[in-house]
XYZ file of C-alpha atoms in Angstrom:
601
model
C 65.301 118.039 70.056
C 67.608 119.623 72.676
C 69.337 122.835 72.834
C 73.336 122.428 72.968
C 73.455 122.658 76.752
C 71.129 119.705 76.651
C 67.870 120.952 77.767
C 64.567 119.716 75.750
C 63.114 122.262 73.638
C 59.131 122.351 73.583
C 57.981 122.507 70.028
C 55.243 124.488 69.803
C 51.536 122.785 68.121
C 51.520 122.974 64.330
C 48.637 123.396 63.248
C 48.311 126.855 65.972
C 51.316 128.034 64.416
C 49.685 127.835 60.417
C 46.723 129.660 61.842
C 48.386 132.269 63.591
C 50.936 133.132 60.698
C 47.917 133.343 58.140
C 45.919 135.737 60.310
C 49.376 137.736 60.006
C 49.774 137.641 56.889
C 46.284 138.794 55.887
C 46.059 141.493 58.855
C 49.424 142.864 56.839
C 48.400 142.391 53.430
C 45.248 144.284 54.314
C 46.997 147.559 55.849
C 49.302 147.339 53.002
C 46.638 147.803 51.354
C 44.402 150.825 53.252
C 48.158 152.453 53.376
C 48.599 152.499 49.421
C 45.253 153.903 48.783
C 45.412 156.767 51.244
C 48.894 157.795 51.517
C 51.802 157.973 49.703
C 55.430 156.054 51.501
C 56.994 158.089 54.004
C 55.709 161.632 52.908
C 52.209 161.212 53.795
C 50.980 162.554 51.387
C 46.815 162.501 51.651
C 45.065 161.539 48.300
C 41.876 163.612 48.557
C 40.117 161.619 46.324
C 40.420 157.932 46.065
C 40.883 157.152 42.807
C 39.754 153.499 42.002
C 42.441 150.688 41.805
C 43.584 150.028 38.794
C 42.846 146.592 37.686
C 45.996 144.284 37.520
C 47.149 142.733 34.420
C 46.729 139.001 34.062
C 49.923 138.074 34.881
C 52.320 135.685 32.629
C 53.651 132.772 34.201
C 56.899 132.744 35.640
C 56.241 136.981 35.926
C 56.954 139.210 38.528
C 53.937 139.664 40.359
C 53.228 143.341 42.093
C 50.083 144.627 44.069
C 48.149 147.436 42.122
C 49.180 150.785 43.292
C 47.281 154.934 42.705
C 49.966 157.547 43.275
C 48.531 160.645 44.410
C 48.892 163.861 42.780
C 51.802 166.418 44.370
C 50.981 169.857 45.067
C 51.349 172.705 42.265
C 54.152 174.040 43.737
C 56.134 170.608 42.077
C 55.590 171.732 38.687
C 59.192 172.620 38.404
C 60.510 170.007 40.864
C 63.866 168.856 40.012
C 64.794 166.735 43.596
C 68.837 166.735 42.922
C 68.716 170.528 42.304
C 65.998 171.351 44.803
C 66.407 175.215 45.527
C 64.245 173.881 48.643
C 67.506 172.160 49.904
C 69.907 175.053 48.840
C 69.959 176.775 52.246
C 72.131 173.348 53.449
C 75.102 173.673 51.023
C 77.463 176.622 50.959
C 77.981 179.371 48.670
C 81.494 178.403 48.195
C 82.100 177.867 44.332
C 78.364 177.663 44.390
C 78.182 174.150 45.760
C 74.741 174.624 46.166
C 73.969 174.448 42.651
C 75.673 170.999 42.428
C 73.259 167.410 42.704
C 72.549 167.124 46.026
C 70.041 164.547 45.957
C 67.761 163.380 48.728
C 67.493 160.447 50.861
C 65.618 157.608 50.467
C 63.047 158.799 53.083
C 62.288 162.163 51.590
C 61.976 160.990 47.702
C 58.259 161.704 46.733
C 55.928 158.932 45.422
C 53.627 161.214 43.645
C 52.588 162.558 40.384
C 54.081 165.921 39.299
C 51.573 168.009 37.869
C 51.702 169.966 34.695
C 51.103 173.928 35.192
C 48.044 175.291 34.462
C 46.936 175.403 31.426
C 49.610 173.158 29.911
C 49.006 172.435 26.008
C 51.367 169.882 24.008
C 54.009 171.311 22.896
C 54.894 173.224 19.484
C 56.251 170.902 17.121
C 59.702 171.303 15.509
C 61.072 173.353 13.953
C 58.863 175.888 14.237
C 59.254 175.276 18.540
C 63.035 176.543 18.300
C 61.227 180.051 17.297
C 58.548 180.120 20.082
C 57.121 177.684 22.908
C 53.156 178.135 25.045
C 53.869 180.727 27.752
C 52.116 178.439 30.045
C 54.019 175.487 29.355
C 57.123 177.671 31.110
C 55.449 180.125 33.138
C 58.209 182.085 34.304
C 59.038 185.810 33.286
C 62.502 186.394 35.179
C 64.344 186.118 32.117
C 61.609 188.253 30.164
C 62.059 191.005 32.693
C 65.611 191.002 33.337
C 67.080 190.043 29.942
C 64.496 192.431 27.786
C 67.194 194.477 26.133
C 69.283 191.458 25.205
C 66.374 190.081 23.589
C 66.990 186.015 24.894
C 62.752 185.798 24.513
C 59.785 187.717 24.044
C 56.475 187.615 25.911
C 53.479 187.893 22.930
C 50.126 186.747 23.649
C 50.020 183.331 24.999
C 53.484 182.792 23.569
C 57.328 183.072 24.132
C 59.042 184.350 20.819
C 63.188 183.188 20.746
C 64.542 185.677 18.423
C 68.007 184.594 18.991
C 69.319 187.142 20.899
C 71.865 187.189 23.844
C 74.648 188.845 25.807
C 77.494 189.065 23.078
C 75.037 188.783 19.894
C 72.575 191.664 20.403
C 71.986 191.264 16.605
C 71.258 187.640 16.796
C 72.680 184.222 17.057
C 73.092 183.977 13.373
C 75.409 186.755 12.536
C 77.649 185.703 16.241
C 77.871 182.387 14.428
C 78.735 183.476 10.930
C 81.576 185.181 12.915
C 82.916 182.533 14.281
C 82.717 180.146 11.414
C 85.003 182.729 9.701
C 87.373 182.193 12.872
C 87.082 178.734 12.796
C 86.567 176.956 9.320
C 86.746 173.553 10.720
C 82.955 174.307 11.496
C 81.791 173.981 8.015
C 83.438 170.542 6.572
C 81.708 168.217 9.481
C 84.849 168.465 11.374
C 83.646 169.552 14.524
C 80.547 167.600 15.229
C 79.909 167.929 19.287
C 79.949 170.973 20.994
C 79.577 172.088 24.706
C 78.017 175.584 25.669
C 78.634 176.444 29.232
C 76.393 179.057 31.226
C 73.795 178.562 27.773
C 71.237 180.871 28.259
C 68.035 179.733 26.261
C 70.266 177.783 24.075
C 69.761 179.848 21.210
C 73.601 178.984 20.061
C 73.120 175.472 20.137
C 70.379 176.230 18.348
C 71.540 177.487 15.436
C 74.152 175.018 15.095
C 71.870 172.283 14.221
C 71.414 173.162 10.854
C 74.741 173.326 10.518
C 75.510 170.119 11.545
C 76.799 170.657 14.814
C 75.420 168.610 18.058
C 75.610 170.621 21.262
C 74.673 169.700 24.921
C 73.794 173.107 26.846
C 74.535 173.119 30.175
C 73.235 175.639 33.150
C 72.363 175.471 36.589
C 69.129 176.062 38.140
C 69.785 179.749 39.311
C 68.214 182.558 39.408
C 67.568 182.725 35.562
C 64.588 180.014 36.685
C 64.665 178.080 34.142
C 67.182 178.375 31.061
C 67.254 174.340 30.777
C 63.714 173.783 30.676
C 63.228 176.915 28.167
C 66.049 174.845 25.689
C 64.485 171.821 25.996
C 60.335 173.072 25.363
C 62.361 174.236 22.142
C 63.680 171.192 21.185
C 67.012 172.031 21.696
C 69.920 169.685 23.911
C 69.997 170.599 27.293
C 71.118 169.388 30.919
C 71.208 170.800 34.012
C 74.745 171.053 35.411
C 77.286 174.086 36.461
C 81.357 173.199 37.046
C 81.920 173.711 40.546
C 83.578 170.794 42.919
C 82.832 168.086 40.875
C 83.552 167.162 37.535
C 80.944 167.578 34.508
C 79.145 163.867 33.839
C 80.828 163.268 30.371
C 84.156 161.658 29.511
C 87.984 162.997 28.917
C 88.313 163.878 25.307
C 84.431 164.652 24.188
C 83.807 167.882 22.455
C 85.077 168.780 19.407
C 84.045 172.534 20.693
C 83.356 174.247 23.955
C 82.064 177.664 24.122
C 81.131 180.315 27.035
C 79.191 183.587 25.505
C 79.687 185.746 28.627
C 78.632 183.100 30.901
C 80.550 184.688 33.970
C 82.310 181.362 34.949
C 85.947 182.896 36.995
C 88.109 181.125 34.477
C 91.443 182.326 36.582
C 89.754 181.864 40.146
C 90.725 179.211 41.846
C 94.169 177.854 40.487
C 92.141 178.054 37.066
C 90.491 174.636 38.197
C 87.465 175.844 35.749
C 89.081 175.925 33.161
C 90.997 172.475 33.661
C 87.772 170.846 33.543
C 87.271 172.477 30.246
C 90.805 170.898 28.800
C 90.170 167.845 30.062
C 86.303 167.004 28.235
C 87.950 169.311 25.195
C 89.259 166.753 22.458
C 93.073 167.231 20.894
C 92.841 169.228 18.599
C 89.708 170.510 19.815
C 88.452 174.528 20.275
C 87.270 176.238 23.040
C 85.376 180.118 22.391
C 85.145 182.729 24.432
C 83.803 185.807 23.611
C 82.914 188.467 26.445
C 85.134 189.665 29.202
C 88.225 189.443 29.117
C 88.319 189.077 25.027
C 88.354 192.290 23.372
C 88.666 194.503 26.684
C 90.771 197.431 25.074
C 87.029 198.635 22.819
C 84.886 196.921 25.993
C 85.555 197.803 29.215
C 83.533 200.780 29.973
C 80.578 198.876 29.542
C 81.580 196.044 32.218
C 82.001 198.287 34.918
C 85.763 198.032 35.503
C 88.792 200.091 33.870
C 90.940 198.768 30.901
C 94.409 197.915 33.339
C 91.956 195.299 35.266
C 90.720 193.478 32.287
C 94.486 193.787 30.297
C 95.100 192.047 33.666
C 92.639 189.870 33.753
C 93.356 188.541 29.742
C 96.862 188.420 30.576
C 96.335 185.730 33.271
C 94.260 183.864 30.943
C 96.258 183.607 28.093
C 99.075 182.782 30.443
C 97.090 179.604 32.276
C 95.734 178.777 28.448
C 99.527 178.396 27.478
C 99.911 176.894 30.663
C 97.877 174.051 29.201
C 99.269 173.552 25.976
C 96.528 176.116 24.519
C 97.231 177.521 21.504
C 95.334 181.231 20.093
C 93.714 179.925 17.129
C 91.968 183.227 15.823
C 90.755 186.531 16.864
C 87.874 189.326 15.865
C 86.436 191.966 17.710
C 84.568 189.852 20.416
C 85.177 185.795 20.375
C 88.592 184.737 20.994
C 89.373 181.029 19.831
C 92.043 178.379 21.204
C 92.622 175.016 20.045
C 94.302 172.409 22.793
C 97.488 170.890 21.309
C 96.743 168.258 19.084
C 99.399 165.823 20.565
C 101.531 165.431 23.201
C 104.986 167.016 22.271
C 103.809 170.313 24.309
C 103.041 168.287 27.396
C 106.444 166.460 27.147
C 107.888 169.892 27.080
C 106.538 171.671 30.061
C 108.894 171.953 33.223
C 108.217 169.672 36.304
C 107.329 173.158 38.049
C 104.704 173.926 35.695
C 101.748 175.415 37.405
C 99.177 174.020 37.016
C 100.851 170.618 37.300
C 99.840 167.733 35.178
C 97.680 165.025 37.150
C 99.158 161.331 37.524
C 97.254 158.606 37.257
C 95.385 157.785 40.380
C 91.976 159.220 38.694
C 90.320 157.623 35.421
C 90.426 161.105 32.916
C 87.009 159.630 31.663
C 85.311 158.962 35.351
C 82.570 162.006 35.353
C 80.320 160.652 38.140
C 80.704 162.716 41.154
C 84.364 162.895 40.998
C 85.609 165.585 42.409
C 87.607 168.767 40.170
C 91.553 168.774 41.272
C 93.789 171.377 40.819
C 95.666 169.731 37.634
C 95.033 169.235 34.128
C 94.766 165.885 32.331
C 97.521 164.939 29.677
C 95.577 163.190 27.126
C 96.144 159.274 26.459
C 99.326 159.088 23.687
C 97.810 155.766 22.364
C 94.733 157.486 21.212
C 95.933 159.432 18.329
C 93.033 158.671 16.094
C 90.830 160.229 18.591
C 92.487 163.970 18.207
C 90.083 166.013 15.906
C 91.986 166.541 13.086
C 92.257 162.720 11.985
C 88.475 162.159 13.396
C 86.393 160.914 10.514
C 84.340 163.917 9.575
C 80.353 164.033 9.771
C 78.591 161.905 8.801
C 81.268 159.172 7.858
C 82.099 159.368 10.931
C 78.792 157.968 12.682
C 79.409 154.768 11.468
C 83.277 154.249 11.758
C 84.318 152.483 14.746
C 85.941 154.311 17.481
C 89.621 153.733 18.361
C 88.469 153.785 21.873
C 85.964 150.948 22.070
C 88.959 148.579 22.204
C 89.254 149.682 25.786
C 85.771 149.818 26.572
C 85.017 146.497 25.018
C 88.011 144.864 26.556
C 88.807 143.219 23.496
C 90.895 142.759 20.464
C 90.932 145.399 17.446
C 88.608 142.469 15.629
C 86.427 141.628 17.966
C 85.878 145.297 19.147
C 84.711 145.914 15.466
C 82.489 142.606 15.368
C 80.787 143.868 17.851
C 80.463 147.662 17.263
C 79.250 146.483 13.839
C 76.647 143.583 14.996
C 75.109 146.481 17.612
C 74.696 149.025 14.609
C 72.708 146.457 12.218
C 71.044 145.072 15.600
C 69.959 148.943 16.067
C 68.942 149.566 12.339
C 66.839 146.275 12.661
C 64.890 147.102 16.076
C 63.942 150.667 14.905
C 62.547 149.495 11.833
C 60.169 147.520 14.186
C 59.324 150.455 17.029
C 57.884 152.503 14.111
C 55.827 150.214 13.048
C 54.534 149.658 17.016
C 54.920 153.308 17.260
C 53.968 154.899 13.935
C 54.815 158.696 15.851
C 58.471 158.122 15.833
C 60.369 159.197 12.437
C 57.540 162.358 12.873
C 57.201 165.594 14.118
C 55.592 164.097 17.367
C 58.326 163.110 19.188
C 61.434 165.598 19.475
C 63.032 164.961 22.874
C 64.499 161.010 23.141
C 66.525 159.905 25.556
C 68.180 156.260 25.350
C 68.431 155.644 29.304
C 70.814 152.529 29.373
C 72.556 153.128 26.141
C 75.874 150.822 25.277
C 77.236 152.451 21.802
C 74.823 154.785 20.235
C 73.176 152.500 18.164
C 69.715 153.576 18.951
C 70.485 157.210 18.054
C 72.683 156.029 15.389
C 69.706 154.335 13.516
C 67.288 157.694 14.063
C 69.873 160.058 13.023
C 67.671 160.682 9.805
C 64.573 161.789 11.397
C 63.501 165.271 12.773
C 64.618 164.474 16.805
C 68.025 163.988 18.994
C 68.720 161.615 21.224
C 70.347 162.250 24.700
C 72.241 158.828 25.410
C 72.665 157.635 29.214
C 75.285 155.310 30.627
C 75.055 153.940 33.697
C 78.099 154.864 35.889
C 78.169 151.648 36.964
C 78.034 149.766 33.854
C 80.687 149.374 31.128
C 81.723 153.063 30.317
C 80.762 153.581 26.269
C 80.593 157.001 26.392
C 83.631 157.443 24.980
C 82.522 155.691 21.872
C 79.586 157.132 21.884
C 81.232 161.055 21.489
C 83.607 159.381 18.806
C 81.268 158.772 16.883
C 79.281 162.415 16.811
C 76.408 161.662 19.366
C 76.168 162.864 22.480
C 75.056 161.719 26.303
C 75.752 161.496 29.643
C 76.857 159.243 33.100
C 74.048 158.627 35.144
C 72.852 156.396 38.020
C 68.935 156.060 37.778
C 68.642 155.076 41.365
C 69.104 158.870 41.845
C 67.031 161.361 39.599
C 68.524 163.210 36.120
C 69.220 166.557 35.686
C 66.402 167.695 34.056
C 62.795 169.618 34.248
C 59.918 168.146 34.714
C 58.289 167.273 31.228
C 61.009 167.817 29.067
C 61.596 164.339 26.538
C 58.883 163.265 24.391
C 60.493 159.306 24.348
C 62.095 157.678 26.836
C 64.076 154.187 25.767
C 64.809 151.130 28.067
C 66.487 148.224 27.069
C 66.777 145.528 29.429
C 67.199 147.980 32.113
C 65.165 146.264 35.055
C 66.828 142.930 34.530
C 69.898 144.623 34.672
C 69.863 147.257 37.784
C 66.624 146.186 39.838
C 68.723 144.586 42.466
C 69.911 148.439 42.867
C 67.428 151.046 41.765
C 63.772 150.076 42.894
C 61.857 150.143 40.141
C 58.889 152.155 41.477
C 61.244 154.836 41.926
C 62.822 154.718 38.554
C 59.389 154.557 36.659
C 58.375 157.294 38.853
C 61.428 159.194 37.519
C 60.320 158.611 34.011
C 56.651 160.192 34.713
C 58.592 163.277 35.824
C 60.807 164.121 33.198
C 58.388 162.418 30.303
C 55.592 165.067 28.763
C 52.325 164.010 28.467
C 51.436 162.653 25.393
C 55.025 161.372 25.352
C 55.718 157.465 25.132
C 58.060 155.230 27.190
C 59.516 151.814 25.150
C 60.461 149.399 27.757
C 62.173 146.474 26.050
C 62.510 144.049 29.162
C 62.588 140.311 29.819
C 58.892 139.249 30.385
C 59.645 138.557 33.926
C 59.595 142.119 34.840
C 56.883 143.102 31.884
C 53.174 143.170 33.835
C 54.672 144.476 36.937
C 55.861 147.694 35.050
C 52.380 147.878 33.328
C 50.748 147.677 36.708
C 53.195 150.608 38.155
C 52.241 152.376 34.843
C 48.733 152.058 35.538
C 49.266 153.469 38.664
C 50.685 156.378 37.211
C 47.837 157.078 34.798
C 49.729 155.353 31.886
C 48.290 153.924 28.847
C 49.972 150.744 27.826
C 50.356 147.352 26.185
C 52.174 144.672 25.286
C 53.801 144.177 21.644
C 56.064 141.152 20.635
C 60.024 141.985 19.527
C 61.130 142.054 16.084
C 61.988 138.318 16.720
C 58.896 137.110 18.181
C 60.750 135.584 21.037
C 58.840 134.427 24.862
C 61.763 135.621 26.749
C 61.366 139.631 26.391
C 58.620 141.779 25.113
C 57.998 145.269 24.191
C 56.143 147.431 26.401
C 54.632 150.844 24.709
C 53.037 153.290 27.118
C 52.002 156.497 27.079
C 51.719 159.487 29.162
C 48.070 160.976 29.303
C 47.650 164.615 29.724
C 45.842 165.802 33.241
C 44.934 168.676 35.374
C 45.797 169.290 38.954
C 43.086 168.935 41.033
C 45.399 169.093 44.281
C 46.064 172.683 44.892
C 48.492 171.598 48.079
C 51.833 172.078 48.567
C 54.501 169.818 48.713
């Protein structure tokens, strides 16, 4: 053989070559090896105590094959370690419009690849409903809001316990009579009309809440502030929550969502800003749909000595927000004492009307309305779709019928014909009803008390949820936002959920869903999210004693059990509802541990 300029090329001896690549190999595989057990990726973390290697599953043939693995345990200090919210990594993002509270997620080289522990003396949780009265203090071990909040009466410390008794900024006499109120204002809350609801700057959550048992579905949304941790108090309750706060970027759900959005005092600066806030608001707001308000500016003229400010500031300050509301096609629906209620316009013929100099303008059309994923907020308001006019609240189906209608706007997700669209919508549903009739009997706990907090990571139309909506839990549905965006259909038809890209981690507490659902996930996104990192993920935000339900092609089956080992999982392998080789169900389980690491991160 000769190289092109037509010199010989020596080969080099064969047999020398085999040896020396095989003494590679095995020098590599073997600090591959001594690396795993006592350290942890690119932290470094130091396991103090080796913990013996898990044993690895006999592998199927034609299976993925992966080494067995021990992650260490982190520090204490990660018992509340949310890595896109990481008050850690505040000090690097400005104060302006509180960009620091947005998802600033780390790099690849800084994620952790250890076990976050539970707080001491963690017990499992109270079980519904009695949970949405009172949670273990040491299951959320922080007093800020006890201490700062007392007179408004958000929670109670009593013995080993945090009491909810409903209370809050505008409903000193609890959540119950604030929401009687407003059911007088708004009557569309008591005939399954309004279904999904929004409650910005939440609190505890004790108005979403209360609006379970009345039928109403409602994802509360804070930030990780100074109030510690109003997110992770909602969700040891049992109630909807996500971490999130409208700053730059837009909120992770669709154009045209909520039947309802709602802010009790939640001190967003509606007017500030070109009123971007509040465009944000119109555009996840449904036609037809209300938005509440009740604290400053509503009801200023009987209110304003206790806000610190005179009476001409806040007639000021209502005046400019009735004036961008109208600005928007808003409408004042009803008033009493505190809450003040507008509906947006219902169709278009206010849009059409507005001058060309309108401020704020509308947007054009260089920006999907329904893209939520780290798109940034612009200083204009989004006209709803004209096509859509089954999608404005008041010609919604109304609860529960309308679960189980299909959506008018799956034809555009689905990319299909009116026909086809509803083949399909209707094949998932009795698909769904089908499958969950089989997970209970693997997983006798869910239809029970036991499980409260499900999440349906790689969702398509609901149908999960739609075939538990029976039993005592909720289901927080995830699309990927790089996948085929359902969640339009999936707020049509009264569920709720959220974009999200599991190579990064979701905005949530540790320990705060008692199920977490895959279906097909790995054989869909592994060539993008690794899946260490992903099952990792799940450990996080799972509670112990809670259960993961990995339905995945067999392929990718015994390396996820071996990862699970690795993470102190319990699990096994169960056959699907159709007996098939090509995919299997994988149940695991979460076990319950102490810290013994008392490092820091």
């Amino acid at each position: 053989m000769k190289h092109k300029d037509g010199k010989p090329i020596n080969l080099p001896n064969k047999n020398r070559t085999v040896t020396f690549v095989a003494t590679l190999v095995a020098l590599c595989g073997l600090s591959f090896y001594l690396g795993g057990i006592f350290c942890s990726g690119k932290d470094g973390v130091v396991v103090k105590t080796i913990q013996k290697t898990v044993d690895t599953p006999k592998q199927t043939s034609g299976s993925l094959l992966m080494r067995p693995i021990s992650f260490p345990e982190c520090g204490l200090d990660y018992q509340d370690y949310t890595p896109c919210t990481d008050p850690k990594r505040w000090r690097k993002y400005g104060l302006y419009r509180l960009t620091l509270l947005e998802r600033h997620c780390p790099p690849i080289f800084e994620r952790k690849e250890c076990l976050v522990p539970p707080p001491d003396g963690y017990k499992p949780p109270i079980r519904w409903p009695k949970s949405r009265d009172e949670c273990w203090y040491r299951n959320v071990p922080y007093d800020w809001i006890n201490k700062q909040k007392s007179n408004q009466h958000w929670l109670i410390k009593e013995g080993e316990k945090f009491l909810f008794p409903g209370g809050g900024t505008m409903f000193p006499n609890g959540v119950g009579e604030y929401v009687d109120m407003m059911q007088g204002l708004i009557p569309e809350m008591k005939d399954g009309t309004v279904r999904t609801a929004i409650d910005t700057g939440c609190g505890v959550a004790s108005w979403g809440g209360d609006l379970l048992d009345r039928g109403i579905l409602t994802v509360s949304l804070a930030p990780r502030d100074n109030h510690e941790a109003q997110v992770q108090f909602a969700l040891e309750r049992g109630i909807p929550a996500i971490l999130g706060v409208i700053s730059t970027q837009r909120l992770p759900f669709p154009s045209n969502s909520f039947d309802m959005a709602h802010c009790s005092r939640c001190l967003i600066p509606w007017t500030e800003f070109g009123g971007i806030y509040l465009m944000e608001i119109h555009r996840i707001l449904r036609p037809g749909g209300f938005w509440v308000l009740s604290g400053p500016p509503v009801n200023y003229e009987h209110r304003w000595r206790g806000w610190n400010t005179t009476a001409e500031e806040q007639r000021s300050d209502y005046n400019k927000l009735q004036k961008l509301l109208t600005s928007m096609c808003f409408k004042l629906y009803n008033k009493k004492e505190d809450i003040a209620v507008w509906q947006k316009a219902k169709d278009n013929s206010c849009y059409d009307k507005l001058p060309k100099e309108n401020y704020p303008p509308k947007c054009d059309d260089s920006v999907d309305p329904d893209s939520g994923w780290y798109t940034p907020l612009r200083a204009c308001f989004v006209v709803p779709d004209p096509k859509y006019k089954k999608s404005v609240l008041t010609y919604m189906p109304k609860w529960p019928e309308r679960l189980h209608a299909t959506p008018e706007r799956i034809e555009t997700a689905h990319g299909a014909s009116t026909s086809a669209s509803i083949s399909t919508f209707n094949h998932d549903d009795g698909k769904w009803k089908k499958r969950i009739q089989h997970y209970k009997k693997l997983l006798p706990e869910l239809g029970t008390d036991k499980i409260r907090n499900v999440m349906d990571m790689n969702t398509v139309y609901g149908a999960f949820a739609a075939a538990l909506i029976n039993d005592p839990l909720w289901v927080m549905n995830v699309v990927s936002s790089y996948g085929l965006n359902t969640l339009p259909v999936i707020y049509d038809r009264g569920l709720i959920g959220t974009f999200h890209d599991w190579c990064e981690a979701f905005s949530t507490y540790p320990r705060t869903y008692d199920l977490l659902h895959l279906d097909g996930f790995f054989t869909a996104e592994s060539h993008r999210c690794e899946m260490k990192y992903v099952l990792l993920e799940m450990d996080r935000i799972l509670r112990p004693g809670g259960h993961a339900l990995i339905r995945e092609s067999t392929y990718f089956v015994d390396a996820i059990a071996t990862i699970g080992k690795g993470m102190r999982w319990i699990c096994r392998k169960e056959k699907t509802e159709y007996g098939v080789d090509k995919e299997m169900v994988l149940i695991c389980q979460k076990k319950l541990w102490h810290s013994s690491n008392q490092g820091s991160r």
